Short mmCIF file of C-alpha atoms in Angstrom, two decimals:
data_model
loop_
_atom_site.label_atom_id
_atom_site.label_comp_id
_atom_site.label_asym_id
_atom_site.label_seq_id
_atom_site.Cartn_x
_atom_site.Cartn_y
_atom_site.Cartn_z
CA MET A 105 73.76 90.96 75.54
CA THR A 106 72.98 87.32 76.18
CA ALA A 107 72.32 86.47 79.60
CA ASN A 108 74.87 84.68 81.60
CA TYR A 109 74.00 82.61 84.66
CA ALA A 110 76.22 80.96 87.13
CA LYS A 111 74.60 77.49 86.52
CA ASP A 112 75.69 77.62 82.80
CA GLN A 113 79.30 78.14 83.70
CA PRO A 114 81.96 75.50 83.47
CA ASP A 115 82.87 73.09 86.12
CA GLY A 116 84.92 74.91 88.87
CA PHE A 117 83.36 78.21 88.38
CA THR A 118 82.93 79.93 91.79
CA ASN A 119 80.80 82.87 90.76
CA ARG A 120 82.87 85.49 92.66
CA ILE A 121 85.92 87.61 92.06
CA GLU A 122 88.87 86.14 93.65
CA LYS A 123 92.08 87.64 91.87
CA ILE A 124 92.51 91.26 91.51
CA ALA A 125 95.37 93.27 90.02
CA ILE A 126 95.82 96.99 90.71
CA VAL A 127 98.33 99.47 89.05
CA GLY A 128 98.99 102.49 91.23
CA ALA A 129 98.43 100.85 94.58
CA GLY A 130 100.61 103.27 96.13
CA GLY A 131 99.09 106.50 94.83
CA GLN A 132 96.26 108.76 96.11
CA ILE A 133 93.13 106.85 95.17
CA GLY A 134 94.91 103.68 94.55
CA SER A 135 96.03 103.31 98.08
CA VAL A 136 92.51 103.88 99.41
CA LEU A 137 91.10 101.25 96.93
CA THR A 138 93.81 98.84 98.19
CA GLU A 139 93.14 99.40 101.75
CA HIS A 140 89.46 98.75 101.48
CA LEU A 141 89.96 95.75 99.05
CA LEU A 142 92.39 94.23 101.68
CA LYS A 143 90.15 94.91 104.51
CA SER A 144 87.22 92.97 102.87
CA GLY A 145 89.38 89.73 102.94
CA LYS A 146 87.63 88.33 99.85
CA HIS A 147 90.35 88.66 97.32
CA THR A 148 94.02 87.92 96.47
CA LEU A 149 95.20 91.32 95.69
CA THR A 150 98.44 91.76 93.34
CA ALA A 151 99.98 95.26 93.00
CA ILE A 152 101.69 95.76 89.67
CA THR A 153 104.52 98.25 90.07
CA ARG A 154 107.57 99.32 88.10
CA PRO A 155 110.91 97.66 89.19
CA SER A 156 112.30 101.01 90.04
CA SER A 157 109.26 102.03 92.35
CA THR A 158 110.18 102.82 95.99
CA LYS A 159 106.78 103.44 97.16
CA LYS A 160 105.82 101.42 100.35
CA LEU A 161 102.86 99.11 99.94
CA PRO A 162 100.51 97.57 102.54
CA GLU A 163 100.94 94.23 103.92
CA GLY A 164 98.85 91.57 102.43
CA LEU A 165 99.44 92.43 98.83
CA GLN A 166 101.27 90.31 96.41
CA VAL A 167 103.63 92.45 94.35
CA ALA A 168 104.68 91.99 90.83
CA ARG A 169 107.47 94.36 89.65
CA VAL A 170 107.06 94.75 85.95
CA ASN A 171 108.20 97.43 83.26
CA TYR A 172 104.43 97.88 81.91
CA SER A 173 105.59 100.92 79.77
CA GLY A 174 107.83 99.26 77.36
CA ASP A 175 106.84 97.68 73.99
CA ASP A 176 107.27 94.05 74.94
CA ASP A 177 104.31 93.09 77.23
CA THR A 178 105.18 89.40 77.46
CA GLU A 179 106.03 89.64 81.31
CA LEU A 180 103.04 91.94 81.90
CA VAL A 181 100.58 89.55 80.18
CA GLU A 182 102.02 86.59 82.27
CA VAL A 183 101.39 88.62 85.42
CA LEU A 184 97.91 89.30 84.30
CA ARG A 185 97.00 85.81 83.44
CA GLY A 186 94.50 84.36 85.84
CA GLN A 187 93.54 87.85 87.12
CA GLN A 188 89.71 88.48 86.88
CA VAL A 189 89.89 92.20 87.38
CA LEU A 190 92.48 94.97 86.62
CA ILE A 191 92.29 98.27 88.34
CA ILE A 192 94.16 101.01 86.87
CA SER A 193 94.70 104.05 89.16
CA MET A 194 97.58 106.00 87.64
CA SER A 195 98.61 109.62 88.11
CA VAL A 196 97.33 111.95 85.50
CA HIS A 197 101.03 112.70 84.73
CA ALA A 198 101.62 109.09 83.64
CA PRO A 199 102.58 108.56 79.89
CA ARG A 200 99.46 108.94 77.84
CA ASP A 201 99.69 105.34 76.27
CA SER A 202 100.12 103.69 79.70
CA VAL A 203 96.67 102.85 80.17
CA SER A 204 96.38 101.41 76.46
CA LYS A 205 99.25 99.31 77.05
CA LEU A 206 97.79 97.87 80.30
CA VAL A 207 94.33 97.45 78.50
CA ARG A 208 95.97 95.45 75.53
CA ALA A 209 97.85 93.33 77.92
CA ALA A 210 94.94 92.63 80.02
CA ALA A 211 92.98 91.44 76.73
CA LYS A 212 95.73 89.07 75.83
CA ALA A 213 95.59 87.64 79.39
CA GLY A 214 91.86 87.23 79.35
CA VAL A 215 91.05 89.62 82.13
CA SER A 216 87.29 89.81 82.38
CA TYR A 217 86.85 93.30 83.95
CA ILE A 218 88.90 96.51 83.83
CA LEU A 219 88.56 99.59 86.01
CA PRO A 220 90.27 101.90 83.66
CA ASN A 221 91.51 104.94 85.56
CA TRP A 222 88.15 106.86 85.55
CA PHE A 223 87.14 107.77 89.16
CA GLY A 224 85.11 110.99 88.83
CA HIS A 225 82.81 112.62 86.29
CA ASP A 226 79.55 111.11 85.06
CA ALA A 227 80.84 109.26 82.13
CA ALA A 228 77.32 108.92 80.64
CA ASN A 229 76.87 112.81 80.37
CA ASP A 230 78.33 113.61 76.92
CA ALA A 231 77.90 117.57 77.41
CA LEU A 232 79.76 117.49 80.82
CA CYS A 233 82.58 115.39 79.52
CA GLU A 234 82.88 117.26 76.42
CA ASP A 235 82.96 120.79 78.13
CA SER A 236 85.48 119.26 80.69
CA MET A 237 87.82 118.11 77.95
CA LEU A 238 87.40 114.51 79.12
CA LYS A 239 85.38 112.98 76.27
CA ALA A 240 88.19 112.14 74.15
CA SER A 241 89.91 110.22 77.06
CA ARG A 242 86.79 108.57 77.94
CA ASP A 243 86.05 107.37 74.33
CA SER A 244 89.54 106.16 73.65
CA ILE A 245 89.71 104.19 76.83
CA THR A 246 86.20 102.45 76.51
CA SER A 247 86.37 102.04 72.83
CA GLU A 248 89.75 100.24 72.90
CA ILE A 249 88.46 97.87 75.68
CA GLU A 250 85.28 97.09 73.51
CA SER A 251 87.34 96.58 70.45
CA LEU A 252 89.58 93.97 71.82
CA GLY A 253 86.51 91.99 72.78
CA ALA A 254 88.09 90.19 75.85
CA SER A 255 87.35 92.40 78.76
CA SER A 256 84.46 94.71 79.97
CA TYR A 257 84.98 98.18 81.58
CA ILE A 258 83.40 99.63 84.72
CA LEU A 259 83.49 103.21 85.39
CA LEU A 260 83.28 104.57 88.86
CA VAL A 261 81.27 107.91 88.83
CA CYS A 262 81.92 109.65 92.18
CA ASN A 263 82.35 113.19 91.06
CA PHE A 264 85.11 115.26 92.73
CA TRP A 265 86.62 113.81 95.89
CA TYR A 266 85.26 115.77 98.80
CA GLU A 267 88.23 116.20 101.20
CA PHE A 268 90.81 116.50 98.34
CA SER A 269 88.80 119.23 96.66
CA LEU A 270 87.84 121.01 99.80
CA GLY A 271 91.64 121.36 100.70
CA GLY A 272 92.75 121.81 97.30
CA GLY A 273 92.61 125.66 96.96
CA PRO A 274 90.33 128.32 95.34
CA ASP A 275 90.42 126.68 91.91
CA ARG A 276 88.76 123.56 93.35
CA PHE A 277 85.80 124.17 95.80
CA GLY A 278 86.87 127.68 96.24
CA PHE A 279 88.52 127.62 99.85
CA ASP A 280 91.94 128.82 101.06
CA PHE A 281 92.02 127.94 104.66
CA ASN A 282 95.38 129.68 105.36
CA LYS A 283 94.17 132.85 103.90
CA ARG A 284 90.59 132.38 105.06
CA THR A 285 89.15 133.08 101.45
CA PHE A 286 86.36 131.57 99.81
CA VAL A 287 85.56 132.15 96.09
CA GLU A 288 81.56 131.57 95.70
CA LEU A 289 80.46 130.35 92.10
CA GLY A 290 77.17 132.08 91.15
CA ASP A 291 75.10 132.42 94.19
CA GLY A 292 76.77 129.33 95.91
CA THR A 293 73.55 127.25 95.84
CA VAL A 294 74.09 124.76 92.86
CA PRO A 295 74.14 121.44 94.42
CA ILE A 296 76.71 118.54 93.07
CA ARG A 297 77.30 115.07 94.15
CA THR A 298 80.76 114.70 95.95
CA SER A 299 82.51 111.58 97.46
CA THR A 300 85.04 111.05 100.10
CA TRP A 301 88.22 108.76 99.43
CA PRO A 302 86.91 106.37 101.98
CA GLN A 303 83.50 106.09 100.13
CA CYS A 304 85.22 105.51 96.93
CA GLY A 305 87.18 102.52 98.51
CA ARG A 306 84.18 100.97 100.11
CA ALA A 307 82.24 101.35 96.80
CA VAL A 308 84.88 99.33 94.75
CA ALA A 309 85.43 96.74 97.61
CA ALA A 310 81.74 96.10 97.78
CA LEU A 311 81.33 96.16 93.91
CA LEU A 312 84.03 93.42 93.48
CA SER A 313 82.49 91.41 96.34
CA LEU A 314 79.26 91.10 94.44
CA LYS A 315 78.58 87.64 92.81
CA GLU A 316 79.62 87.89 89.05
CA PHE A 317 76.35 86.53 87.45
CA PRO A 318 72.80 85.80 88.68
CA ASP A 319 72.53 82.17 89.82
CA ASP A 320 69.80 81.58 87.21
CA GLY A 321 66.71 83.45 85.63
CA ALA A 322 64.94 83.92 89.05
CA ASP A 323 67.85 85.42 90.73
CA MET A 324 67.22 89.15 90.94
CA SER A 325 70.21 89.89 93.29
CA PRO A 326 72.87 92.52 92.37
CA THR A 327 75.80 91.25 90.30
CA LEU A 328 79.09 92.54 89.03
CA SER A 329 78.18 91.55 85.46
CA GLN A 330 75.15 94.00 85.41
CA PHE A 331 77.73 96.86 85.38
CA ARG A 332 79.50 95.61 82.43
CA ASN A 333 80.38 98.49 80.05
CA GLY A 334 78.74 100.90 82.06
CA CYS A 335 78.86 103.15 85.28
CA VAL A 336 78.56 102.61 88.89
CA TYR A 337 77.14 105.80 90.62
CA VAL A 338 78.07 106.71 94.27
CA SER A 339 78.06 109.71 96.45
CA SER A 340 78.86 110.88 99.86
CA PHE A 341 77.01 114.10 99.94
CA ARG A 342 74.74 116.21 97.75
CA LEU A 343 75.55 119.88 98.70
CA ALA A 344 76.23 123.36 97.33
CA GLN A 345 79.19 125.41 97.94
CA ARG A 346 77.17 127.33 100.71
CA ASP A 347 76.52 123.93 102.41
CA MET A 348 80.21 123.42 102.42
CA PHE A 349 80.92 126.88 103.90
CA GLU A 350 78.49 126.33 106.72
CA SER A 351 80.22 122.98 107.52
CA VAL A 352 83.76 124.68 107.34
CA LYS A 353 82.68 127.44 109.75
CA ARG A 354 81.30 124.88 112.20
CA VAL A 355 84.55 122.75 111.99
CA THR A 356 86.83 125.80 112.40
CA GLY A 357 84.90 127.88 114.85
CA THR A 358 84.71 130.75 112.54
CA ALA A 359 81.98 133.15 111.43
CA ASP A 360 81.17 135.02 108.14
CA ALA A 361 83.28 137.94 109.42
CA ASP A 362 86.31 135.85 109.61
CA TRP A 363 86.30 135.22 105.84
CA THR A 364 86.92 137.09 102.77
CA VAL A 365 84.14 135.98 100.39
CA THR A 366 84.25 136.91 96.57
CA ARG A 367 81.86 135.83 93.97
CA GLU A 368 82.48 134.76 90.43
CA SER A 369 80.57 133.39 87.47
CA ALA A 370 80.96 129.57 86.97
CA GLU A 371 80.41 130.12 83.15
CA GLU A 372 82.85 133.01 82.79
CA ARG A 373 85.59 131.03 84.90
CA TRP A 374 84.92 128.04 82.66
CA GLY A 375 85.17 130.12 79.54
CA GLN A 376 88.42 131.83 80.60
CA GLY A 377 89.87 128.27 81.43
CA ARG A 378 88.96 126.87 77.97
CA ALA A 379 90.29 129.87 76.21
CA ALA A 380 93.62 129.48 78.09
CA LEU A 381 93.88 125.88 77.27
CA GLN A 382 93.44 126.34 73.66
CA GLU A 383 96.28 128.70 73.90
CA GLY A 384 98.39 125.98 75.63
CA ASN A 385 98.07 127.28 79.14
CA TRP A 386 97.37 124.15 81.16
CA LYS A 387 97.66 125.89 84.50
CA LEU A 388 94.06 126.71 84.31
CA PHE A 389 92.84 123.31 83.60
CA THR A 390 91.69 122.69 87.06
CA LYS A 391 89.78 125.74 87.37
CA MET A 392 88.05 125.09 84.12
CA LEU A 393 87.06 121.47 85.23
CA TYR A 394 85.70 122.42 88.66
CA SER A 395 84.02 125.49 87.32
CA ARG A 396 81.92 123.55 84.76
CA MET A 397 80.43 121.24 87.42
CA PHE A 398 78.90 124.23 88.99
CA PHE A 399 76.83 125.34 86.11
CA PRO A 400 73.36 126.10 87.27
CA HIS A 401 71.60 123.44 85.08
CA GLY A 402 72.72 120.62 87.31
CA ASP A 403 75.40 118.47 85.53
CA GLY A 404 77.07 118.14 88.86
CA ASP A 405 74.06 116.46 90.34
CA TYR A 406 73.90 113.15 88.24
CA LYS A 407 70.55 112.05 87.10
CA GLY A 408 71.28 108.26 87.17
CA GLU A 409 70.48 105.80 89.75
CA LEU A 410 72.53 106.09 92.78
CA HIS A 411 74.09 102.68 93.76
CA ASN A 412 74.92 103.47 97.44
CA ASP A 413 72.17 101.22 98.95
CA LEU A 414 72.94 98.33 96.43
CA LEU A 415 76.50 98.44 97.57
CA GLY A 416 75.63 98.99 101.34
CA LEU A 417 77.42 102.24 101.59
CA PRO A 418 77.11 104.01 104.80
CA VAL A 419 75.75 107.72 105.44
CA GLU A 420 78.68 109.64 106.09
CA ASP A 421 79.26 112.71 108.72
CA LEU A 422 79.74 115.95 106.64
CA ASP A 423 81.61 117.68 109.42
CA GLU A 424 84.06 114.83 109.97
CA ALA A 425 84.90 114.73 106.21
CA THR A 426 85.12 118.58 106.12
CA ALA A 427 87.72 118.42 109.08
CA VAL A 428 89.84 116.20 107.05
CA GLY A 429 89.67 118.68 104.03
CA VAL A 430 90.51 121.64 106.41
CA ARG A 431 93.47 119.60 107.65
CA MET A 432 94.77 118.74 104.26
CA GLY A 433 94.46 122.41 103.08
CA GLU A 434 96.12 123.90 106.08
CA SER A 435 99.00 121.43 105.87
CA GLY A 436 99.36 121.72 102.07
CA GLU A 437 98.86 118.13 101.37
CA VAL A 438 96.80 119.06 98.19
CA PRO A 439 99.08 121.11 95.72
CA PHE A 440 97.23 124.05 94.44
CA SER A 441 96.78 124.27 90.78
CA HIS A 442 98.69 127.44 90.02
#
């Protein structure tokens, strides 16, 4: 790609992101991203929401109520015009073509960057994405953005959300806190990367606070443009299930004897899930997805450069994050997948 420098931009160029639009600002990850973007105080943030939406949105947001699922995107394009970044953080249950419609409207409006509803798996790991049944979605999103030629995508690689997954039942990280059961995959020692919701929020806010381009050829400082059509890698913890279990016992004041621990093969669990999905039983999707990350050859521990330091992300306290996950699990805040 031809180098772009701030010094070569037209008059009036400020070399920073000033205007951001977000779809899904009231959702699980969207609300966290919105909170940290507002906290940075560096952007004008517009929440694009459906006219019928009743979700409460935080103070400090501009709100544009638009029917973005229809075939006529005139109003949506007008709302997006002048925005530099579009963040899409929609529910997995949203209509399949929703992201595509937003991407096409963003291209028409000249939005430079899109974070397109990818907050998790290492998108550069083809085998992991293929086995997790995410490759087709990844390719559809990224190829459409590239083909339209107006925007660049940036994918946040954070792996599974820690507190959400810890409290999300035995099909995720293996824990049922109300029943005090724990499903250990393999011998429980395969390390993976995992990120808390606040760390993801801090990462996106820091990313979009970077200058857009280097000032000139001598400027080696980090920029947003260096992540064009690629991934940003962040993490809160690198740990195995046994590390999680030790933290859980510290937080809950329990011992091994208080728990019923069973062991399963990650490969067999994944295979059973894939077979069920091929027969149309999507109830096992979560079990399949999580089991694949714990394969012993290390796909859950990304090999690419970690960008925590570049983004100035803090070192987090594991037991504090675990306490949040335990609370979420005990209160049923995360629906189990079955």
